[in-house]
Short mmCIF file of N, CA and C in Angstrom, two decimals:
data_model
loop_
_atom_site.label_atom_id
_atom_site.label_comp_id
_atom_site.label_asym_id
_atom_site.label_seq_id
_atom_site.Cartn_x
_atom_site.Cartn_y
_atom_site.Cartn_z
N MET A 1 -90.61 169.32 241.23
CA MET A 1 -90.37 169.07 242.63
C MET A 1 -91.19 170.08 243.46
N ILE A 2 -91.69 169.60 244.57
CA ILE A 2 -92.38 170.47 245.51
C ILE A 2 -91.67 170.36 246.86
N LYS A 3 -91.86 171.38 247.68
CA LYS A 3 -91.27 171.37 249.02
C LYS A 3 -92.36 170.99 250.00
N VAL A 4 -92.13 169.92 250.77
CA VAL A 4 -93.10 169.45 251.76
C VAL A 4 -92.42 169.48 253.12
N ASN A 5 -92.95 170.31 254.00
CA ASN A 5 -92.37 170.47 255.34
C ASN A 5 -90.85 170.66 255.27
N GLY A 6 -90.41 171.47 254.30
CA GLY A 6 -89.00 171.80 254.19
C GLY A 6 -88.16 170.83 253.38
N GLU A 7 -88.73 169.72 252.91
CA GLU A 7 -87.98 168.74 252.14
C GLU A 7 -88.55 168.62 250.73
N MET A 8 -87.67 168.44 249.76
CA MET A 8 -88.10 168.33 248.37
C MET A 8 -88.66 166.93 248.09
N MET A 9 -89.79 166.90 247.38
CA MET A 9 -90.42 165.64 246.98
C MET A 9 -90.85 165.75 245.53
N ASP A 10 -90.81 164.63 244.81
CA ASP A 10 -91.25 164.59 243.43
C ASP A 10 -92.73 164.18 243.40
N MET A 11 -93.61 165.16 243.56
CA MET A 11 -95.06 164.88 243.58
C MET A 11 -95.80 165.75 242.57
N ASP A 12 -95.08 166.28 241.57
CA ASP A 12 -95.71 167.10 240.54
C ASP A 12 -96.85 166.32 239.89
N GLY A 13 -98.00 166.95 239.73
CA GLY A 13 -99.13 166.32 239.07
C GLY A 13 -99.97 165.43 239.97
N LYS A 14 -99.53 165.22 241.20
CA LYS A 14 -100.28 164.41 242.16
C LYS A 14 -101.22 165.32 242.95
N THR A 15 -102.23 164.73 243.55
CA THR A 15 -103.15 165.51 244.37
C THR A 15 -102.67 165.56 245.82
N VAL A 16 -103.26 166.45 246.58
CA VAL A 16 -102.95 166.53 248.02
C VAL A 16 -103.27 165.19 248.67
N ALA A 17 -104.37 164.56 248.30
CA ALA A 17 -104.74 163.26 248.87
C ALA A 17 -103.65 162.22 248.59
N GLN A 18 -103.10 162.21 247.38
CA GLN A 18 -102.04 161.27 247.04
C GLN A 18 -100.77 161.58 247.83
N LEU A 19 -100.48 162.85 248.04
CA LEU A 19 -99.33 163.23 248.86
C LEU A 19 -99.48 162.70 250.27
N LEU A 20 -100.66 162.87 250.86
CA LEU A 20 -100.90 162.40 252.22
C LEU A 20 -100.76 160.88 252.31
N GLU A 21 -101.23 160.16 251.29
CA GLU A 21 -101.07 158.70 251.26
C GLU A 21 -99.58 158.35 251.21
N ALA A 22 -98.81 159.05 250.41
CA ALA A 22 -97.37 158.78 250.30
C ALA A 22 -96.64 159.05 251.61
N MET A 23 -97.20 159.96 252.41
CA MET A 23 -96.61 160.30 253.70
C MET A 23 -97.18 159.45 254.83
N ASP A 24 -98.02 158.48 254.50
CA ASP A 24 -98.71 157.66 255.50
C ASP A 24 -99.51 158.52 256.46
N ALA A 25 -100.10 159.59 255.94
CA ALA A 25 -100.90 160.50 256.76
C ALA A 25 -102.34 160.57 256.28
N GLY A 26 -102.72 159.70 255.36
CA GLY A 26 -104.06 159.75 254.77
C GLY A 26 -105.18 159.54 255.76
N SER A 27 -104.94 158.75 256.79
CA SER A 27 -106.02 158.45 257.75
C SER A 27 -105.90 159.28 259.03
N GLN A 28 -104.90 160.14 259.09
CA GLN A 28 -104.69 160.94 260.30
C GLN A 28 -105.38 162.29 260.17
N ARG A 29 -105.58 162.92 261.33
CA ARG A 29 -106.12 164.28 261.34
C ARG A 29 -104.98 165.23 261.02
N VAL A 30 -105.09 165.90 259.89
CA VAL A 30 -104.05 166.81 259.45
C VAL A 30 -104.66 168.11 258.93
N ALA A 31 -103.84 169.12 258.87
CA ALA A 31 -104.16 170.37 258.18
C ALA A 31 -103.10 170.54 257.10
N VAL A 32 -103.52 170.98 255.93
CA VAL A 32 -102.61 171.14 254.81
C VAL A 32 -102.63 172.60 254.35
N GLU A 33 -101.43 173.16 254.24
CA GLU A 33 -101.27 174.52 253.72
C GLU A 33 -100.51 174.42 252.41
N LEU A 34 -101.07 175.00 251.36
CA LEU A 34 -100.46 175.00 250.04
C LEU A 34 -100.17 176.44 249.66
N ASN A 35 -98.89 176.75 249.51
CA ASN A 35 -98.47 178.12 249.17
C ASN A 35 -99.11 179.16 250.08
N MET A 36 -99.10 178.86 251.37
CA MET A 36 -99.56 179.75 252.44
C MET A 36 -101.08 179.88 252.52
N ASP A 37 -101.83 179.00 251.84
CA ASP A 37 -103.29 178.97 251.93
C ASP A 37 -103.74 177.60 252.43
N ILE A 38 -104.68 177.59 253.37
CA ILE A 38 -105.20 176.32 253.89
C ILE A 38 -106.03 175.64 252.80
N VAL A 39 -105.81 174.35 252.62
CA VAL A 39 -106.59 173.56 251.66
C VAL A 39 -107.74 172.90 252.41
N PRO A 40 -108.99 173.17 252.02
CA PRO A 40 -110.12 172.50 252.68
C PRO A 40 -110.04 170.98 252.47
N ARG A 41 -110.37 170.23 253.51
CA ARG A 41 -110.31 168.77 253.44
C ARG A 41 -111.10 168.22 252.24
N ALA A 42 -112.23 168.84 251.94
CA ALA A 42 -113.06 168.38 250.82
C ALA A 42 -112.36 168.54 249.47
N SER A 43 -111.31 169.35 249.41
CA SER A 43 -110.59 169.60 248.16
C SER A 43 -109.32 168.78 248.00
N TYR A 44 -108.97 167.96 248.98
CA TYR A 44 -107.72 167.19 248.92
C TYR A 44 -107.62 166.35 247.65
N GLY A 45 -108.70 165.73 247.24
CA GLY A 45 -108.69 164.84 246.08
C GLY A 45 -108.65 165.55 244.74
N GLU A 46 -108.94 166.84 244.73
CA GLU A 46 -108.96 167.57 243.46
C GLU A 46 -107.90 168.67 243.37
N THR A 47 -107.17 168.90 244.44
CA THR A 47 -106.12 169.93 244.44
C THR A 47 -104.83 169.29 243.94
N VAL A 48 -104.41 169.70 242.74
CA VAL A 48 -103.23 169.12 242.09
C VAL A 48 -102.00 169.97 242.40
N LEU A 49 -100.93 169.28 242.76
CA LEU A 49 -99.67 169.94 243.09
C LEU A 49 -98.85 170.16 241.82
N LYS A 50 -98.14 171.29 241.78
CA LYS A 50 -97.32 171.58 240.60
C LYS A 50 -95.91 172.00 241.02
N ASP A 51 -95.01 171.93 240.08
CA ASP A 51 -93.60 172.25 240.31
C ASP A 51 -93.47 173.60 241.01
N GLY A 52 -92.69 173.63 242.09
CA GLY A 52 -92.44 174.87 242.81
C GLY A 52 -93.38 175.12 243.97
N ASP A 53 -94.43 174.30 244.12
CA ASP A 53 -95.36 174.47 245.24
C ASP A 53 -94.66 174.22 246.57
N SER A 54 -95.16 174.88 247.60
CA SER A 54 -94.68 174.68 248.96
C SER A 54 -95.85 174.21 249.81
N VAL A 55 -95.68 173.05 250.45
CA VAL A 55 -96.74 172.44 251.24
C VAL A 55 -96.28 172.24 252.67
N GLU A 56 -97.14 172.55 253.61
CA GLU A 56 -96.90 172.25 255.02
C GLU A 56 -98.03 171.33 255.48
N VAL A 57 -97.68 170.21 256.06
CA VAL A 57 -98.64 169.27 256.59
C VAL A 57 -98.45 169.22 258.10
N VAL A 58 -99.51 169.56 258.83
CA VAL A 58 -99.46 169.59 260.28
C VAL A 58 -100.35 168.47 260.80
N ARG A 59 -99.79 167.61 261.62
CA ARG A 59 -100.55 166.50 262.21
C ARG A 59 -100.98 166.90 263.61
N PHE A 60 -102.24 166.61 263.94
CA PHE A 60 -102.76 166.92 265.25
C PHE A 60 -102.46 165.78 266.22
N VAL A 61 -101.92 166.12 267.37
CA VAL A 61 -101.57 165.13 268.37
C VAL A 61 -102.29 165.50 269.67
N GLY A 62 -103.01 164.54 270.21
CA GLY A 62 -103.71 164.78 271.47
C GLY A 62 -102.91 164.24 272.64
N GLY A 63 -103.21 164.74 273.76
CA GLY A 63 -102.51 164.27 274.96
C GLY A 63 -103.13 164.92 276.19
N GLY A 64 -102.62 164.56 277.29
CA GLY A 64 -103.22 165.15 278.47
C GLY A 64 -102.28 165.28 279.62
#
């Protein structure tokens, strides 16, 4: 189990890209922090999540 934005999810062995797809955030502008380190967008498809990881996904919202 990993913690995503404070909630537990069963995403062990999945990539950051797969996590974002599961969250319906794959096509949105987001920033991902894995264990307090920013994950570069180019690494989403190769960064594998493991048991005990903590992930924060921040979505950018524009407005005026």
